[in-house]
Amino acid sequence: MTRPLPDTLAGWAEAPRVRALNDRAIAAGGRYVLCWLQQALRAVDNPVIDAAIRWGNALGLPVLVYHGIREDYPYASDRLHRFILTAGRDLAAGCRERGLACVHHVDREGRREKGLVHRLGNEAAAIVLEDQPTFVARWQAERVAARATVAVLAVNAACLVPPAVLGGDIRGRSGFLRRHEPERDRWRASEAEVPSVSPFAGPLPFAPDDLEAVDLDALLVGLSIDHGLAPSASFPGGRAAAEARLRRLVDEVLPAYAAVRSDATRPDGASGLSPYLHFGVIGPREVMAAVDAAKAGAKHKAKFADELLGWREWFHWQAHGLRAPERYDRVAGWARDTLADHAGDPRPDLETLNALVHGETRDESWNACQKQFVIDGWMHNNLRMYWAKRIIAMTPSPEAAWATACYLNDRLSLDGRDPSTYGNIAAMFGSGAPGRADVPIYGVVPTRGDGSTRKRDTGPAWLRAAAERPVPRLTVPATPPVDPYLTGEPGV
Ligand SMILES: Cc1cc2nc3c(=O)[nH]c(=O)nc-3n(C[C@H](O)[C@H](O)[C@H](O)COP(=O)(O)OP(=O)(O)OC[C@H]3O[C@@H](n4cnc5c(N)ncnc54)[C@H](O)[C@@H]3O)c2cc1C
């Protein structure tokens, strides 16, 4: 059901990013427009914030930007919390520069704030939040919209082209590209909204955490989260780190991107932007503006655009159309059938979850891949394909393989829990057409070897060194959790 937008947003150039999540009215007497950010943790080029400012200006109300982080979301760890809190700290500074109040809450013992979003929403004229299709953000948004007594709008900030303008019923990536490519130019530029009301300075129903003033490492120590998984040294959080990655893309990566992107042994082959894109520290519009302005050759720019827009936004579009993009039942029916037919096949490559988590299996190449996840919190694209395919043979059943791949990706990788996580894993479990050969365990799901790395001159030495990197000891459950994001119900 499509609900009408308020006039001021219906007439906005960015209106296709916005949808109404409930039928409630704007609350007369509301003190602000609440802008609740879950994942789009940037103050600039952020359509969620822009929508809130535009609405606030029309109502003569300030915007209150709120971001909270709880201890009980699946896989909460020093790694994820540190990345998020650093982004939150920079979000606060950026909002201040834009003339907006931004408050944070870090949930912890002695500082619980039950139902804080609802309480903030009760004081608001209206709520603007993010339209995220996966992980906790989706059902938290739906829950808030169902309980709120005021109007709630959801805004897409993750994609250059809002998925809604592409319509439904797209079969395959080429069909997607036929609709997506002609739309791109229209969304490449946007104008930042300027608040016409002074920043909100009224009383709040809680004592916010000042992330710019606290020592984030000291704050982490007191939290009840996974302290075994350390922050990533290779991917520090924050806006400065995202901007440095973008400069590196333009200066070092892009000039040879099409040629070296698939070479995992090259440190300058890929942008390493995915963690920052996942947490919205930087958005695709800003990345594409830098790419368009770069001096690199056209084929390199086109290849990059195909990854960032043609693949990433394809998986976002898919996730928006699925009720549960994280579930095994999204894998193509023919692939689930053939994997089920072979579920009883002998599995000589079975590994324990402990060996898988720590990258200590009998497969050196697989260990090299997995150690990037454990140590760096990121994995090279080419390695991810081999990594995911092999998990099917290393686990007791196709369902266990799916749960294991999602668990490793979501727990360890900074860019996990994303539409690209589940979309890509699903593609590795079988997408497009079945292969011709029917082989043990995989059936007609095409297999994949490690040749794209091992057959390079430096490949064997690189794989050996990568597989030998020492890893920290992590806690490991008896079995990987199945869809923990769909069964848990942390309050908001
Ligand atoms: C099994 C498997 C699991 C994956 N899990 C994730 C995940 O959890 N999160 C995630 O963001 N990506 C995931 N990917 C996609 C891709 O591997 C990563 O986005 C990419 O490796 C990130 O590194 P980069 O930023 O250096 O990429 P670059 O090569 O620099 O590409 C630029 C950007 O394009 C996008 N992109 C590139 N390749 C893909 C792709 N195959 N699908 C979608 N977007 C892409 C990413 O946003 C990336 O940051 C997965 C791929 C596979 C095969």
Coordinates of C-alpha atoms and ligand atoms in Angstrom, one line a residue:
M1 CA 0.0 0.0 0.0
T2 CA 1.4 3.4 -1.0
R3 CA 0.6 6.1 1.6
P4 CA 0.6 9.8 0.6
L5 CA 3.6 11.9 1.7
P6 CA 3.2 15.4 3.4
D7 CA 3.1 18.1 0.7
T8 CA 6.5 19.5 1.5
L9 CA 8.1 16.1 0.9
A10 CA 5.9 15.0 -2.0
G11 CA 7.2 18.0 -4.0
W12 CA 10.9 17.3 -3.2
A13 CA 13.3 16.1 -5.8
E14 CA 14.3 13.3 -3.4
A15 CA 10.7 12.2 -2.8
P16 CA 11.1 8.7 -4.4
R17 CA 13.4 7.9 -1.5
V18 CA 10.7 8.5 1.0
R19 CA 7.7 6.3 2.1
A20 CA 5.2 6.7 4.9
L21 CA 5.3 3.8 7.3
N22 CA 2.1 4.6 9.1
D23 CA -1.1 6.6 8.8
R24 CA -0.7 8.7 11.9
A25 CA -0.9 12.5 11.8
I26 CA 1.8 15.1 12.6
A27 CA 1.4 15.8 16.4
A28 CA 0.4 19.3 17.2
G29 CA 2.6 20.5 20.0
G30 CA 5.5 18.3 19.0
R31 CA 8.8 19.9 20.0
Y32 CA 10.9 18.7 17.1
V33 CA 11.1 16.3 14.1
L34 CA 12.9 13.2 15.4
C35 CA 15.5 11.9 12.9
W36 CA 16.5 8.5 14.1
L37 CA 19.6 7.2 12.4
Q38 CA 20.5 3.5 12.6
Q39 CA 23.1 3.0 9.9
A40 CA 23.4 6.1 7.7
L41 CA 26.0 7.6 10.1
R42 CA 27.0 10.7 8.2
A43 CA 26.0 14.3 8.6
V44 CA 26.5 15.3 4.9
D45 CA 24.9 13.9 1.8
N46 CA 22.4 12.2 4.0
P47 CA 18.8 12.1 2.6
V48 CA 17.4 11.0 6.0
I49 CA 18.7 14.2 7.6
D50 CA 17.7 16.3 4.6
A51 CA 14.1 14.9 4.7
A52 CA 13.9 15.7 8.4
I53 CA 15.2 19.3 7.9
R54 CA 12.8 19.9 5.1
W55 CA 9.9 18.7 7.1
G56 CA 11.0 20.6 10.2
N57 CA 11.4 23.8 8.2
A58 CA 7.9 23.5 6.9
L59 CA 6.5 22.9 10.4
G60 CA 8.7 25.6 12.0
L61 CA 10.4 22.9 14.2
P62 CA 14.0 22.0 14.8
V63 CA 15.4 18.5 14.0
L64 CA 16.7 16.3 16.7
V65 CA 19.1 13.7 15.3
Y66 CA 19.2 10.6 17.5
H67 CA 21.5 7.6 17.3
G68 CA 21.6 4.8 19.9
I69 CA 23.6 1.6 20.2
R70 CA 22.6 -1.4 22.3
E71 CA 24.7 -4.2 23.7
D72 CA 22.2 -6.9 22.7
Y73 CA 22.2 -6.8 18.9
P74 CA 23.6 -10.0 17.3
Y75 CA 27.4 -10.0 17.2
A76 CA 27.9 -6.9 19.2
S77 CA 31.7 -6.7 19.7
D78 CA 34.6 -4.3 20.3
R79 CA 35.1 -4.3 16.5
L80 CA 31.6 -3.3 15.5
H81 CA 30.9 -1.0 18.5
R82 CA 34.2 0.9 18.0
F83 CA 33.5 1.4 14.3
I84 CA 29.9 2.6 15.0
L85 CA 30.8 4.8 18.0
T86 CA 33.6 6.5 16.0
A87 CA 31.1 7.2 13.2
G88 CA 28.6 8.4 15.8
R89 CA 31.2 10.8 17.2
D90 CA 31.9 12.3 13.8
L91 CA 28.1 12.4 13.1
A92 CA 27.7 14.6 16.2
A93 CA 30.4 17.0 15.0
G94 CA 29.0 17.1 11.5
C95 CA 25.5 17.8 12.7
R96 CA 26.7 20.7 14.8
E97 CA 28.3 22.2 11.8
R98 CA 25.0 22.0 10.0
G99 CA 23.1 23.7 12.8
L100 CA 21.5 20.5 14.1
A101 CA 21.3 18.9 17.6
C102 CA 22.5 15.3 17.6
V103 CA 22.3 13.1 20.7
H104 CA 23.6 9.6 21.4
H105 CA 22.8 6.9 23.8
V106 CA 25.2 4.0 24.6
D107 CA 23.2 1.3 26.3
R108 CA 25.0 -0.3 29.3
E109 CA 24.6 -1.4 32.8
G110 CA 23.5 1.5 35.0
R111 CA 22.5 3.5 31.8
R112 CA 19.6 1.5 30.5
E113 CA 16.9 3.6 28.7
K114 CA 14.0 1.3 28.0
G115 CA 12.0 2.3 24.9
L116 CA 14.0 5.4 24.3
V117 CA 13.1 5.8 20.7
H118 CA 9.4 5.7 21.7
R119 CA 9.9 8.2 24.4
L120 CA 11.7 10.5 22.1
G121 CA 9.0 9.9 19.5
N122 CA 6.3 10.9 22.0
E123 CA 7.7 14.4 22.2
A124 CA 8.1 14.7 18.5
A125 CA 5.7 16.1 15.8
A126 CA 6.9 13.4 13.5
I127 CA 9.6 10.8 13.0
V128 CA 12.0 10.3 10.1
L129 CA 14.0 7.1 10.0
E130 CA 16.0 4.9 7.6
D131 CA 14.6 2.5 5.0
Q132 CA 17.1 -0.4 5.5
P133 CA 16.0 -3.8 4.2
T134 CA 18.2 -6.1 6.4
F135 CA 19.2 -7.0 9.9
V136 CA 17.8 -5.4 13.0
A137 CA 17.2 -2.0 11.3
R138 CA 14.3 -3.3 9.3
W139 CA 12.1 -4.7 12.0
Q140 CA 13.1 -2.0 14.5
A141 CA 11.8 0.6 12.0
E142 CA 8.6 -1.4 11.5
R143 CA 8.1 -1.8 15.2
V144 CA 8.5 1.9 15.9
A145 CA 6.2 2.8 13.1
A146 CA 3.5 0.5 14.4
R147 CA 3.7 1.8 17.9
A148 CA 4.3 5.5 17.2
T149 CA 1.5 7.9 17.9
V150 CA 2.9 10.3 15.2
A151 CA 3.6 10.1 11.5
V152 CA 6.7 8.0 10.6
L153 CA 8.5 8.3 7.3
A154 CA 11.3 6.0 6.1
V155 CA 14.0 7.4 3.8
N156 CA 16.5 5.4 1.6
A157 CA 20.1 6.7 2.2
A158 CA 22.0 3.7 1.1
C159 CA 21.6 3.8 -2.7
L160 CA 22.4 6.3 -5.4
V161 CA 19.1 5.4 -7.2
P162 CA 16.3 4.8 -4.8
P163 CA 15.0 1.2 -5.2
A164 CA 11.4 2.4 -5.4
V165 CA 11.9 4.2 -8.8
L166 CA 13.0 0.9 -10.4
G167 CA 9.6 -0.7 -9.8
G168 CA 9.1 -4.5 -9.2
D169 CA 9.2 -7.6 -11.3
I170 CA 12.8 -7.4 -12.5
R171 CA 14.2 -10.7 -13.7
G172 CA 18.0 -11.0 -13.4
R173 CA 20.8 -8.4 -13.3
S174 CA 20.7 -7.4 -16.9
G175 CA 17.0 -6.5 -16.5
F176 CA 18.0 -4.6 -13.4
L177 CA 20.7 -2.7 -15.3
R178 CA 18.3 -1.8 -18.1
R179 CA 16.2 0.1 -15.5
H180 CA 19.0 1.3 -13.3
E181 CA 21.5 2.8 -15.7
P182 CA 19.2 5.3 -17.3
E183 CA 18.3 6.6 -13.8
R184 CA 21.8 7.2 -12.6
D185 CA 22.4 10.8 -13.9
R186 CA 19.2 12.1 -12.3
W187 CA 20.4 11.1 -8.8
R188 CA 24.1 12.1 -9.1
A189 CA 23.5 15.6 -7.7
S190 CA 21.5 16.8 -4.7
E191 CA 21.1 20.0 -2.7
A192 CA 21.6 19.9 1.0
E193 CA 18.7 21.3 3.0
V194 CA 19.5 24.1 5.3
P195 CA 17.7 24.3 8.7
S196 CA 15.7 27.5 9.1
V197 CA 15.1 26.9 12.8
S198 CA 17.6 27.2 15.6
P199 CA 19.1 23.9 16.8
F200 CA 16.9 22.1 19.4
A201 CA 18.1 22.9 22.9
G202 CA 15.2 21.8 25.0
P203 CA 15.1 19.2 27.8
L204 CA 15.4 15.5 26.9
P205 CA 13.9 12.4 28.6
F206 CA 17.4 11.0 29.1
A207 CA 21.0 12.1 29.7
P208 CA 22.8 11.7 26.3
D209 CA 26.4 10.4 25.9
D210 CA 28.8 13.0 24.6
L211 CA 30.8 10.9 22.2
E212 CA 33.1 13.7 21.4
A213 CA 34.1 14.1 25.0
V214 CA 34.4 10.4 26.2
D215 CA 37.3 8.1 25.7
L216 CA 35.7 5.5 23.3
D217 CA 38.1 2.7 24.2
A218 CA 37.5 3.2 28.0
L219 CA 33.7 3.2 27.2
L220 CA 34.0 -0.1 25.4
V221 CA 35.7 -1.8 28.3
G222 CA 32.6 -1.5 30.5
L223 CA 30.2 -2.9 27.9
S224 CA 28.8 -6.4 27.9
I225 CA 29.8 -7.3 24.4
D226 CA 32.3 -9.6 22.6
H227 CA 35.7 -8.2 23.7
G228 CA 37.6 -11.0 22.0
L229 CA 37.0 -9.5 18.6
A230 CA 39.2 -6.4 18.5
P231 CA 38.7 -3.3 16.4
S232 CA 40.3 -3.6 13.0
A233 CA 43.6 -1.8 12.5
S234 CA 43.2 -1.8 8.8
F235 CA 39.7 -0.3 8.8
P236 CA 39.5 2.4 11.6
G237 CA 36.1 4.0 12.0
G238 CA 35.2 7.6 11.3
R239 CA 34.8 10.1 8.6
A240 CA 38.5 10.9 8.2
A241 CA 39.2 7.2 7.5
A242 CA 36.4 7.0 4.9
E243 CA 37.7 10.2 3.2
A244 CA 41.3 8.8 3.2
R245 CA 39.9 5.6 1.5
L246 CA 38.2 7.7 -1.1
R247 CA 41.4 9.6 -1.8
R248 CA 43.3 6.4 -2.1
L249 CA 40.6 5.0 -4.5
V250 CA 41.0 8.1 -6.8
D251 CA 44.8 8.3 -6.6
E252 CA 46.0 4.7 -6.4
V253 CA 43.2 2.2 -7.1
L254 CA 41.1 3.6 -9.9
P255 CA 43.8 4.1 -12.5
A256 CA 44.2 0.3 -12.9
Y257 CA 40.9 -0.9 -11.3
A258 CA 39.6 -3.0 -14.1
A259 CA 42.9 -4.8 -14.5
V260 CA 43.8 -5.5 -10.9
R261 CA 40.5 -5.7 -9.1
S262 CA 40.4 -9.5 -9.1
D263 CA 44.0 -9.9 -7.9
A264 CA 43.8 -10.5 -4.1
T265 CA 47.6 -10.4 -3.8
R266 CA 47.6 -6.6 -4.8
P267 CA 47.1 -4.3 -1.8
D268 CA 46.0 -1.5 -4.2
G269 CA 43.5 -3.6 -6.2
A270 CA 40.3 -2.6 -4.4
S271 CA 38.9 0.4 -2.6
G272 CA 38.2 -1.1 0.8
L273 CA 35.2 1.2 1.0
S274 CA 32.6 -1.4 1.9
P275 CA 32.7 -1.0 5.7
Y276 CA 32.2 2.7 5.4
L277 CA 29.4 2.3 2.9
H278 CA 27.7 -0.3 5.1
F279 CA 27.6 2.0 8.1
G280 CA 26.8 5.0 5.8
V281 CA 29.9 6.9 6.9
I282 CA 30.1 7.8 3.2
G283 CA 27.4 7.4 0.6
P284 CA 27.4 6.2 -3.0
R285 CA 26.7 9.7 -4.4
E286 CA 29.8 11.2 -2.8
V287 CA 31.9 8.2 -4.0
M288 CA 30.6 8.4 -7.5
A289 CA 31.2 12.2 -7.6
A290 CA 34.9 11.5 -6.8
V291 CA 35.1 8.7 -9.3
D292 CA 33.5 10.9 -12.1
A293 CA 36.0 13.7 -11.4
A294 CA 39.1 11.4 -11.2
K295 CA 41.7 11.3 -13.9
A296 CA 41.4 7.5 -14.4
G297 CA 40.5 5.9 -17.8
A298 CA 36.9 5.3 -18.8
K299 CA 37.0 1.5 -18.6
H300 CA 38.2 1.7 -15.0
K301 CA 35.5 4.1 -14.0
A302 CA 32.9 2.0 -15.7
K303 CA 34.1 -1.2 -13.9
F304 CA 33.9 0.6 -10.6
A305 CA 30.5 1.9 -11.3
D306 CA 29.4 -1.6 -12.2
E307 CA 30.5 -2.8 -8.8
L308 CA 29.2 0.0 -6.7
L309 CA 26.0 0.7 -8.6
G310 CA 25.4 -2.4 -10.8
W311 CA 26.1 -5.0 -8.1
R312 CA 25.6 -3.3 -4.8
E313 CA 22.3 -1.7 -5.7
W314 CA 21.1 -4.9 -7.4
F315 CA 21.3 -6.6 -4.0
H316 CA 19.7 -3.7 -2.3
W317 CA 16.8 -3.8 -4.8
Q318 CA 16.5 -7.6 -4.2
A319 CA 16.5 -7.2 -0.4
H320 CA 13.7 -4.5 -0.5
G321 CA 11.5 -7.0 -2.3
L322 CA 12.1 -9.9 0.1
R323 CA 10.4 -10.4 3.5
A324 CA 13.5 -12.0 5.0
P325 CA 16.6 -11.4 2.8
E326 CA 18.7 -13.2 5.4
R327 CA 17.0 -16.6 5.1
Y328 CA 18.2 -19.7 3.2
D329 CA 14.8 -19.9 1.4
R330 CA 15.9 -16.9 -0.8
V331 CA 18.4 -19.2 -2.6
A332 CA 17.1 -20.2 -6.1
G333 CA 14.7 -23.2 -5.9
W334 CA 16.7 -25.3 -8.4
A335 CA 19.9 -24.8 -6.2
R336 CA 18.1 -25.7 -3.0
D337 CA 16.7 -28.8 -4.7
T338 CA 20.0 -30.0 -6.0
L339 CA 21.8 -29.3 -2.8
A340 CA 19.1 -31.2 -0.9
D341 CA 19.4 -34.2 -3.3
H342 CA 23.1 -34.3 -2.4
A343 CA 22.7 -33.6 1.3
G344 CA 23.5 -37.3 2.2
D345 CA 26.7 -37.4 0.2
P346 CA 29.9 -38.2 2.1
R347 CA 31.7 -35.0 3.1
P348 CA 35.4 -35.7 3.5
D349 CA 36.2 -32.0 3.9
L350 CA 34.0 -31.4 7.0
E351 CA 35.5 -29.0 9.5
T352 CA 34.6 -28.0 13.0
L353 CA 33.1 -24.5 13.5
N354 CA 36.1 -23.7 15.7
A355 CA 38.5 -24.5 12.8
L356 CA 36.4 -22.4 10.5
V357 CA 36.1 -19.4 12.7
H358 CA 39.9 -19.3 13.3
G359 CA 40.9 -20.1 9.7
E360 CA 42.6 -23.3 10.8
T361 CA 41.1 -25.9 8.4
R362 CA 43.0 -28.3 6.2
D363 CA 42.5 -25.9 3.2
E364 CA 45.4 -23.3 3.2
S365 CA 43.6 -21.1 0.6
W366 CA 40.4 -21.1 2.6
N367 CA 42.4 -20.2 5.7
A368 CA 44.0 -17.3 3.9
C369 CA 40.5 -15.9 3.1
Q370 CA 39.1 -16.4 6.5
K371 CA 42.0 -14.8 8.3
Q372 CA 41.2 -11.6 6.4
F373 CA 37.7 -11.7 8.1
V374 CA 39.1 -12.5 11.6
I375 CA 42.0 -10.1 11.6
D376 CA 41.1 -7.3 9.2
G377 CA 37.3 -7.4 9.4
W378 CA 37.1 -7.4 5.6
M379 CA 37.8 -9.8 2.8
H380 CA 38.9 -9.3 -0.8
N381 CA 36.0 -9.8 -3.3
N382 CA 37.7 -12.6 -5.3
L383 CA 38.5 -14.5 -2.2
R384 CA 35.0 -14.3 -0.9
M385 CA 33.7 -16.3 -3.8
Y386 CA 36.0 -19.3 -3.1
W387 CA 35.4 -18.9 0.6
A388 CA 31.6 -19.1 0.3
K389 CA 31.6 -22.0 -2.2
R390 CA 33.9 -24.1 -0.1
I391 CA 31.8 -23.7 3.0
I392 CA 29.1 -25.9 1.3
A393 CA 31.6 -28.9 1.4
M394 CA 33.0 -28.1 4.9
T395 CA 29.7 -28.2 6.8
P396 CA 27.2 -31.0 7.4
S397 CA 24.2 -29.7 5.3
P398 CA 23.3 -26.9 2.9
E399 CA 21.3 -25.2 5.6
A400 CA 24.3 -25.5 8.0
A401 CA 26.5 -24.1 5.2
W402 CA 24.1 -21.1 4.8
A403 CA 24.0 -20.4 8.6
T404 CA 27.8 -20.8 8.8
A405 CA 28.6 -18.4 6.0
C406 CA 26.1 -15.8 7.3
Y407 CA 27.5 -16.2 10.9
L408 CA 31.2 -15.8 9.8
N409 CA 30.4 -12.9 7.5
D410 CA 28.1 -11.1 10.0
R411 CA 30.1 -11.6 13.1
L412 CA 33.5 -10.8 11.7
S413 CA 33.2 -8.5 8.7
L414 CA 32.6 -4.8 9.2
D415 CA 30.5 -4.8 6.1
G416 CA 28.4 -7.8 7.1
R417 CA 24.7 -7.9 7.9
D418 CA 24.1 -6.1 4.6
P419 CA 22.0 -6.7 1.5
S420 CA 25.3 -7.5 -0.3
T421 CA 26.1 -10.2 2.4
Y422 CA 23.0 -12.3 1.8
G423 CA 22.7 -11.5 -1.9
N424 CA 26.2 -12.6 -2.6
I425 CA 26.1 -15.7 -0.4
A426 CA 22.9 -16.6 -2.1
A427 CA 24.6 -16.1 -5.5
M428 CA 27.4 -18.5 -4.5
F429 CA 24.8 -21.1 -3.4
G430 CA 23.3 -20.9 -6.9
S431 CA 21.9 -18.2 -9.0
G432 CA 21.3 -17.9 -12.7
A433 CA 21.4 -21.2 -14.6
P434 CA 22.5 -24.5 -13.2
G435 CA 25.8 -25.9 -14.3
R436 CA 26.0 -28.9 -16.6
A437 CA 28.0 -31.3 -14.4
D438 CA 26.2 -33.0 -11.5
V439 CA 28.9 -33.5 -8.8
P440 CA 29.0 -34.8 -5.2
I441 CA 27.7 -32.4 -2.5
Y442 CA 27.1 -29.5 -4.9
G443 CA 24.9 -31.3 -7.5
V444 CA 24.5 -28.8 -10.4
V445 CA 25.6 -25.8 -8.4
P446 CA 28.8 -24.7 -10.1
T447 CA 31.9 -25.1 -8.0
R448 CA 34.9 -22.8 -7.8
G449 CA 38.6 -23.5 -7.2
D450 CA 41.3 -21.2 -5.8
G451 CA 43.2 -20.9 -9.2
S452 CA 42.4 -17.1 -9.6
T453 CA 44.9 -16.5 -6.8
R454 CA 47.0 -19.7 -6.6
K455 CA 47.9 -19.7 -10.3
R456 CA 49.5 -16.2 -10.1
D457 CA 53.3 -16.1 -9.9
T458 CA 53.2 -14.8 -6.4
G459 CA 50.0 -16.6 -5.5
P460 CA 51.3 -19.7 -3.6
A461 CA 53.6 -17.6 -1.4
W462 CA 50.9 -15.0 -0.8
L463 CA 48.4 -17.6 0.2
R464 CA 50.9 -19.4 2.5
A465 CA 51.8 -16.1 4.3
A466 CA 48.1 -15.1 4.5
A467 CA 47.1 -18.4 6.0
E468 CA 49.9 -18.4 8.5
R469 CA 48.9 -15.0 10.1
P470 CA 48.3 -15.6 13.8
V471 CA 44.7 -15.0 15.0
P472 CA 43.2 -14.2 18.4
R473 CA 41.2 -16.9 20.1
L474 CA 37.5 -16.2 19.8
T475 CA 34.6 -17.7 21.6
V476 CA 32.8 -20.2 19.3
P477 CA 29.3 -21.6 19.8
A478 CA 28.5 -25.3 19.3
T479 CA 26.6 -24.5 16.1
P480 CA 26.2 -21.3 14.1
P481 CA 23.0 -19.4 15.1
V482 CA 20.2 -19.6 12.5
D483 CA 18.8 -16.2 11.5
P484 CA 19.5 -14.5 14.9
Y485 CA 18.3 -11.2 13.5
L486 CA 14.9 -12.7 12.8
T487 CA 14.2 -14.3 16.1
G488 CA 15.6 -11.8 18.7
E489 CA 13.5 -8.8 19.8
P490 CA 15.7 -6.3 21.5
G491 CA 13.6 -3.3 22.4
V492 CA 14.1 0.1 20.8
Ligands
LIG1 C1 30.3 -14.6 -0.6 C2 30.4 -13.1 -0.6 C3 30.0 -12.3 0.5 C4 30.0 -10.9 0.4 N1 29.7 -10.2 1.5 C5 29.6 -8.9 1.5 C6 29.2 -8.1 2.6 O1 28.9 -8.7 3.7 N2 29.1 -6.8 2.5 C7 29.5 -6.1 1.3 O2 29.4 -4.9 1.3 N3 29.9 -6.8 0.3 C8 29.9 -8.2 0.3 N4 30.4 -8.9 -0.8 C9 30.6 -8.1 -2.1 C10 32.1 -7.7 -2.3 O3 32.9 -8.8 -2.1 C11 32.5 -6.6 -1.3 O4 31.6 -5.5 -1.4 C12 33.9 -6.1 -1.7 O5 34.8 -7.1 -1.7 C13 34.3 -5.0 -0.8 O6 35.6 -4.6 -1.0 P1 35.9 -3.2 -1.6 O7 35.1 -2.1 -1.0 O8 37.4 -3.0 -1.7 O9 35.4 -3.4 -3.1 P2 35.7 -2.7 -4.5 O10 36.2 -3.6 -5.5 O11 36.5 -1.5 -4.3 O12 34.2 -2.3 -5.0 C14 33.7 -1.0 -4.7 C15 32.3 -1.2 -4.0 O13 31.5 -1.9 -4.9 C16 30.6 -2.7 -4.2 N5 30.8 -4.1 -4.6 C17 31.9 -4.6 -5.1 N6 31.6 -5.9 -5.4 C18 30.4 -6.2 -5.0 C19 29.6 -7.4 -5.1 N7 30.0 -8.5 -5.5 N8 28.3 -7.3 -4.6 C20 27.8 -6.1 -4.1 N9 28.6 -5.0 -4.0 C21 29.8 -5.0 -4.5 C22 31.0 -2.5 -2.7 O14 30.1 -1.6 -2.1 C23 32.4 -2.0 -2.8 O15 32.8 -1.3 -1.6 C24 30.4 -10.3 -0.8 C25 30.8 -11.0 -1.9 C26 30.7 -12.4 -1.8 C27 31.1 -13.2 -3.0

